[in-house]
Amino acid sequence: MLLEKIDELLKEVSTLTAQNAEEVEQLRIKYLSKKGEINALMADFRTVPADQKKEVGVKINELKNAALDKINGLKEQMEEAEASSDDIDLTRTAYPVALGTRHPLTVVKNQIIDIFARMGFTLFQGPEVDDDKHVFTMLNFAADHPARDMQDTFFIEKTNSDDVTKNVLLRSHTSGDEAHYMETHEPPIRVLCPGRVYRNEAISARAHCFFHQVEGLYVDKNVSFTDLKQVLLTFAREMFGADTKIRLRPSYFPFTEPSAEMDISCNICGGKGCNFCKHTGWVEILGCGMVDPHDLEACGIDSKVYTGYAFGMGVERITNLKYRVSDLRLFSENDTRFLREFESAK
């Protein structure tokens, strides 16, 4: 009787099928678990006569191996089917996926960095969340300077007017990065500081509450205004063309003395005068000047031994001049129609 039952189970096992992993597991429980068919045969094996035990034992092992092979085979089939299933994800972007491109501000920023890198400037990026000490105090801003007012600067914490390190803010210029760098490095210093800055401005076609700057600093012995002018002339010609001219107009910044605004000859009309340059033939692009001795001393640099120059420009401003973008808000609206216009820019 036992041999007949084993033969029936062998035929049954050879024809096993399953539609999914759950059915495979049910088959395993039915035949191979502690309460399964094969274990039940092992319990009956004790009643088999001694002269039949060898034959019955061989058949039970044959059944067990057949069941294992069959169930493992079904399990592998389920795993392969699951791995190769071609489910459609309706949330994915439709094919083909269009390749993106660099943002115009990134393109221009990289061009600026590349030009000054070839003139020996190294890159340094400071914190976007900084303190009053580095953003204003070390750069010779007066205690009552308008930039320190809440309506001009995004202060995060302003708890102690006597301790400027307790006044935390979103940096309003990357000049503070230069203060950080001078604190931890000895001259000669030739560094370029790009980054995003924040000011409490009314958002319009010509202004935004955040924008991007690139500022440069050179400190060494016997640095002169002539050195500054030559570096900026080289930059202008590399960025806007070999025929570009520059002019420097006297200006005022707390952290430089003397200070100047730099204009370039209009790259649209060639300096002849047009609506873009307001018929002057010149377009302002940056501010610059010789580093104020106060700034050097505040950073632990002997102003009697070292001098230096600094300059700063808005990346949006340079991008406008190169690509004639009429509205600053376009740079941060993520409109792909606008961004696709710069696919060929490198």
Coordinates of C-alpha atoms in Angstrom, one line a residue:
M1 CA 0.0 0.0 0.0
L2 CA 2.8 2.4 0.9
L3 CA 4.6 1.8 -2.4
E4 CA 1.4 2.5 -4.3
K5 CA 0.9 5.8 -2.5
I6 CA 4.5 6.8 -3.2
D7 CA 4.0 6.1 -6.9
E8 CA 0.8 8.2 -6.9
L9 CA 2.7 11.1 -5.3
L10 CA 5.5 10.8 -7.8
K11 CA 3.1 11.1 -10.7
E12 CA 1.4 14.0 -8.9
V13 CA 4.7 15.9 -8.3
S14 CA 5.8 15.5 -11.9
T15 CA 2.7 17.4 -13.1
L16 CA 2.8 20.3 -10.6
T17 CA 2.3 23.8 -11.9
A18 CA 1.9 27.3 -10.3
Q19 CA 0.8 30.7 -11.5
N20 CA 2.7 32.8 -8.9
A21 CA 5.0 32.7 -6.0
E22 CA 2.2 32.2 -3.5
E23 CA 1.1 29.0 -5.2
V24 CA 4.7 27.7 -5.2
E25 CA 4.9 28.3 -1.5
Q26 CA 1.6 26.4 -1.0
L27 CA 3.0 23.4 -2.9
R28 CA 6.2 23.5 -0.7
I29 CA 4.0 23.4 2.4
K30 CA 1.9 20.6 1.1
Y31 CA 4.7 18.2 0.2
L32 CA 7.9 19.3 2.1
S33 CA 6.8 20.9 5.4
K34 CA 6.7 19.0 8.8
K35 CA 3.1 18.3 8.3
G36 CA 3.4 17.6 4.6
E37 CA 2.8 14.4 2.5
I38 CA 6.4 13.2 2.6
N39 CA 6.8 13.6 6.3
A40 CA 3.6 11.6 6.7
L41 CA 5.2 8.8 4.7
M42 CA 8.2 8.8 7.0
A43 CA 5.8 8.3 10.0
D44 CA 4.3 5.3 8.2
F45 CA 7.7 3.9 7.3
R46 CA 8.0 2.6 10.9
T47 CA 5.3 0.0 10.1
V48 CA 6.9 -1.3 7.0
P49 CA 8.2 -4.9 7.3
A50 CA 12.0 -5.2 7.7
D51 CA 12.5 -6.9 4.3
Q52 CA 10.8 -4.0 2.5
K53 CA 12.4 -1.1 4.3
K54 CA 15.2 -0.7 1.8
E55 CA 12.9 -0.6 -1.2
V56 CA 10.5 1.8 0.5
G57 CA 13.2 4.0 1.8
V58 CA 14.7 4.4 -1.7
K59 CA 11.3 5.3 -3.1
I60 CA 10.7 7.9 -0.4
N61 CA 14.0 9.6 -1.1
E62 CA 13.2 9.5 -4.8
L63 CA 9.9 11.3 -4.1
K64 CA 11.5 13.8 -1.8
N65 CA 14.2 14.7 -4.4
A66 CA 11.6 14.9 -7.1
A67 CA 9.5 17.2 -5.1
L68 CA 12.4 19.5 -4.2
D69 CA 13.6 19.7 -7.8
K70 CA 10.1 20.4 -9.1
I71 CA 9.3 23.1 -6.5
N72 CA 12.7 24.8 -6.8
G73 CA 12.3 24.8 -10.6
L74 CA 8.9 26.5 -10.3
K75 CA 10.3 29.0 -7.9
E76 CA 13.1 29.9 -10.3
Q77 CA 10.6 30.3 -13.1
M78 CA 8.6 32.8 -11.0
E79 CA 11.7 34.8 -10.2
E80 CA 12.8 35.0 -13.8
A81 CA 9.4 36.0 -14.9
E82 CA 9.3 38.8 -12.3
A83 CA 12.8 40.0 -13.3
S84 CA 11.9 40.2 -17.0
S85 CA 8.4 41.6 -16.6
D86 CA 7.8 44.7 -18.7
D87 CA 5.6 46.7 -16.4
I88 CA 4.7 50.1 -17.7
D89 CA 5.4 53.0 -15.2
L90 CA 2.8 55.6 -16.2
T91 CA 4.6 58.2 -14.0
R92 CA 7.8 58.1 -16.1
T93 CA 8.6 60.8 -18.6
A94 CA 7.6 59.8 -22.1
Y95 CA 10.4 58.6 -24.4
P96 CA 12.6 59.9 -25.9
V97 CA 13.9 61.9 -22.9
A98 CA 15.3 65.2 -24.2
L99 CA 18.9 66.0 -23.1
G100 CA 19.3 69.0 -20.9
T101 CA 21.8 71.8 -21.1
R102 CA 23.8 74.1 -18.8
H103 CA 21.9 77.0 -17.3
P104 CA 23.0 80.3 -19.0
L105 CA 24.2 81.6 -15.6
T106 CA 26.3 78.5 -15.1
V107 CA 27.7 78.9 -18.7
V108 CA 28.8 82.5 -18.0
K109 CA 30.0 81.8 -14.5
N110 CA 32.3 79.1 -15.8
Q111 CA 33.6 81.4 -18.5
I112 CA 34.5 84.0 -15.9
I113 CA 36.2 81.5 -13.7
D114 CA 38.1 80.1 -16.7
I115 CA 39.4 83.5 -17.7
F116 CA 40.7 84.4 -14.2
A117 CA 42.0 80.9 -13.6
R118 CA 44.3 81.4 -16.6
M119 CA 45.6 84.6 -14.8
G120 CA 46.5 82.6 -11.7
F121 CA 43.4 83.0 -9.5
T122 CA 42.3 80.1 -7.4
L123 CA 38.7 79.3 -6.5
F124 CA 37.2 79.7 -3.0
Q125 CA 33.6 79.4 -1.9
G126 CA 32.4 80.6 1.4
P127 CA 29.2 80.1 3.4
E128 CA 25.9 81.5 2.1
V129 CA 24.7 81.9 5.8
D130 CA 27.4 84.1 7.4
D131 CA 27.8 86.6 10.2
D132 CA 27.9 90.4 10.4
K133 CA 31.6 90.2 11.3
H134 CA 32.7 88.8 8.0
V135 CA 30.1 90.4 5.7
F136 CA 30.2 93.9 7.1
T137 CA 32.5 94.7 10.1
M138 CA 35.8 93.3 8.7
L139 CA 35.0 95.1 5.4
N140 CA 34.9 98.5 6.9
F141 CA 31.1 99.0 6.9
A142 CA 30.0 101.7 9.4
A143 CA 27.8 100.6 12.3
D144 CA 24.9 102.7 10.9
H145 CA 25.5 101.7 7.2
P146 CA 22.1 101.2 5.4
A147 CA 23.1 97.6 4.3
R148 CA 23.0 96.6 8.0
D149 CA 19.3 97.5 8.3
M150 CA 16.7 94.8 8.3
Q151 CA 15.0 96.3 5.2
D152 CA 18.1 95.8 3.1
T153 CA 19.6 92.5 4.4
F154 CA 18.0 89.1 5.3
F155 CA 19.0 88.7 8.9
I156 CA 18.3 85.3 10.4
E157 CA 19.3 86.2 13.9
K158 CA 20.1 89.6 15.3
T159 CA 20.3 89.3 19.1
N160 CA 23.3 91.4 20.2
S161 CA 24.2 94.6 18.5
D162 CA 27.5 94.7 20.5
D163 CA 28.7 91.3 19.3
V164 CA 28.7 91.1 15.5
T165 CA 29.4 87.4 15.5
K166 CA 25.9 86.8 17.0
N167 CA 24.2 88.5 14.0
V168 CA 23.6 85.8 11.4
L169 CA 22.4 86.7 7.9
L170 CA 22.2 85.6 4.3
R171 CA 25.3 87.1 2.7
S172 CA 24.6 90.2 0.7
H173 CA 27.9 89.9 -1.3
T174 CA 30.7 87.4 -1.7
S175 CA 33.2 90.0 -0.3
G176 CA 32.7 88.2 3.0
D177 CA 34.3 85.1 1.4
E178 CA 37.4 87.1 0.8
A179 CA 37.5 88.1 4.5
H180 CA 37.3 84.4 5.4
Y181 CA 40.1 83.6 3.0
M182 CA 42.4 86.3 4.3
E183 CA 41.9 85.2 7.9
T184 CA 43.3 81.7 7.1
H185 CA 45.8 82.4 4.3
E186 CA 49.0 84.5 4.2
P187 CA 49.9 86.7 1.2
P188 CA 50.5 86.4 -1.7
I189 CA 46.7 85.8 -2.2
R190 CA 45.0 85.6 -5.6
V191 CA 41.5 84.2 -5.1
L192 CA 38.2 84.2 -7.0
C193 CA 34.9 83.9 -5.0
P194 CA 31.8 83.0 -6.9
G195 CA 28.4 82.4 -5.2
R196 CA 24.8 83.3 -4.7
V197 CA 23.9 86.4 -2.6
Y198 CA 20.7 87.7 -1.2
R199 CA 19.3 91.2 -0.8
N200 CA 15.8 92.5 0.2
E201 CA 14.9 93.9 -3.2
A202 CA 11.6 94.3 -4.9
I203 CA 11.5 91.6 -7.6
S204 CA 11.2 93.1 -11.1
A205 CA 12.7 92.7 -14.6
R206 CA 15.8 94.5 -13.4
A207 CA 16.2 93.2 -9.8
H208 CA 15.7 90.1 -7.7
C209 CA 16.0 89.1 -4.1
F210 CA 18.8 86.7 -5.0
F211 CA 21.5 86.8 -7.7
H212 CA 25.0 85.6 -8.3
Q213 CA 28.4 87.3 -7.9
V214 CA 32.0 86.6 -8.7
E215 CA 34.5 88.6 -6.7
G216 CA 38.3 88.6 -7.0
L217 CA 41.1 89.6 -4.6
Y218 CA 44.8 89.9 -5.1
V219 CA 47.1 90.8 -2.2
D220 CA 50.9 91.0 -2.4
K221 CA 53.8 93.4 -2.1
N222 CA 53.7 96.4 -4.4
V223 CA 50.3 95.7 -6.0
S224 CA 49.1 98.8 -7.8
F225 CA 46.0 100.2 -9.5
T226 CA 47.8 99.7 -12.8
D227 CA 47.8 95.9 -12.1
L228 CA 44.1 96.0 -11.5
K229 CA 43.4 97.9 -14.7
Q230 CA 45.4 95.5 -16.8
V231 CA 43.7 92.4 -15.3
L232 CA 40.3 93.9 -15.9
L233 CA 41.1 94.9 -19.5
T234 CA 42.3 91.3 -20.2
F235 CA 39.1 90.0 -18.7
A236 CA 36.9 92.3 -20.8
R237 CA 38.6 91.4 -24.0
E238 CA 38.5 87.7 -23.3
M239 CA 34.8 87.8 -22.4
F240 CA 33.4 90.3 -24.9
G241 CA 36.0 90.4 -27.8
A242 CA 39.4 91.6 -28.6
D243 CA 38.2 95.1 -29.7
T244 CA 36.5 95.8 -26.3
K245 CA 37.6 99.0 -24.6
I246 CA 37.2 99.8 -20.9
R247 CA 36.9 103.0 -18.8
L248 CA 37.2 103.4 -15.0
R249 CA 35.0 106.0 -13.3
P250 CA 35.6 107.1 -9.7
S251 CA 33.2 105.6 -7.2
Y252 CA 32.9 104.7 -3.5
F253 CA 32.9 101.3 -1.7
P254 CA 33.5 100.9 2.0
F255 CA 36.1 98.2 1.5
T256 CA 38.2 99.8 -1.3
E257 CA 40.1 103.1 -1.6
P258 CA 40.4 104.4 -4.3
S259 CA 37.3 102.8 -5.8
A260 CA 36.0 102.7 -9.4
E261 CA 33.1 101.5 -11.6
M262 CA 34.2 99.9 -14.8
D263 CA 32.4 100.3 -18.1
I264 CA 33.0 98.5 -21.4
S265 CA 32.4 99.8 -24.8
C266 CA 28.9 98.6 -25.9
N267 CA 29.2 95.2 -27.6
I268 CA 26.0 95.8 -29.5
C269 CA 26.7 99.1 -31.2
G270 CA 30.5 99.0 -30.9
G271 CA 30.6 102.2 -28.8
K272 CA 28.6 104.3 -31.4
G273 CA 25.5 104.6 -29.2
C274 CA 22.3 102.7 -29.1
N275 CA 19.2 102.1 -26.9
F276 CA 20.9 99.4 -25.0
C277 CA 23.8 101.7 -23.8
K278 CA 21.4 104.7 -23.7
H279 CA 23.4 106.3 -26.5
T280 CA 26.5 106.7 -24.4
G281 CA 28.5 103.9 -26.1
W282 CA 29.4 102.5 -22.6
V283 CA 27.9 99.8 -20.3
E284 CA 28.8 99.3 -16.7
I285 CA 29.8 95.8 -15.7
L286 CA 31.6 95.8 -12.3
G287 CA 33.0 97.7 -9.4
C288 CA 36.6 97.6 -8.2
G289 CA 39.4 99.3 -6.3
M290 CA 42.4 99.0 -4.0
V291 CA 41.8 97.1 -0.8
D292 CA 41.3 99.4 2.1
P293 CA 44.1 99.1 4.7
H294 CA 41.4 98.6 7.4
D295 CA 40.3 95.3 5.7
L296 CA 43.9 94.0 5.6
E297 CA 44.5 94.8 9.2
A298 CA 41.2 93.3 10.3
C299 CA 42.2 90.0 8.7
G300 CA 45.7 90.0 10.3
I301 CA 47.6 91.3 7.2
D302 CA 50.2 94.1 7.7
S303 CA 48.9 96.9 5.5
K304 CA 52.4 98.6 5.6
V305 CA 53.9 95.6 3.8
Y306 CA 51.1 94.4 1.6
T307 CA 48.6 96.1 -0.8
G308 CA 45.9 94.6 -2.9
Y309 CA 43.0 95.1 -5.3
A310 CA 39.5 93.7 -5.4
F311 CA 36.7 93.6 -7.9
G312 CA 33.2 92.2 -8.1
M313 CA 30.6 91.6 -10.8
G314 CA 27.1 90.2 -11.1
V315 CA 26.8 87.1 -13.2
E316 CA 23.3 88.1 -14.3
R317 CA 24.7 91.4 -15.5
I318 CA 27.4 89.8 -17.6
T319 CA 24.9 87.2 -19.0
N320 CA 22.5 90.0 -20.0
L321 CA 25.3 91.7 -21.9
K322 CA 26.3 88.5 -23.7
Y323 CA 22.8 87.2 -24.5
R324 CA 20.6 90.4 -24.2
V325 CA 18.1 88.9 -21.8
S326 CA 15.5 91.5 -21.1
D327 CA 14.1 90.1 -17.8
L328 CA 16.2 88.9 -14.8
R329 CA 13.3 86.8 -13.6
L330 CA 13.7 84.4 -16.6
F331 CA 16.9 83.1 -15.1
S332 CA 15.0 81.5 -12.1
E333 CA 11.6 80.6 -13.6
N334 CA 12.8 77.2 -15.0
D335 CA 10.9 77.8 -18.3
T336 CA 12.4 75.2 -20.6
R337 CA 11.4 77.2 -23.7
F338 CA 13.8 79.9 -22.5
L339 CA 16.6 77.5 -21.4
R340 CA 16.5 75.7 -24.7
E341 CA 17.7 78.9 -26.4
F342 CA 21.1 78.2 -24.8
E343 CA 21.7 74.7 -26.0
S344 CA 24.5 75.7 -28.2
A345 CA 26.2 77.8 -25.5
K346 CA 29.4 76.3 -24.0

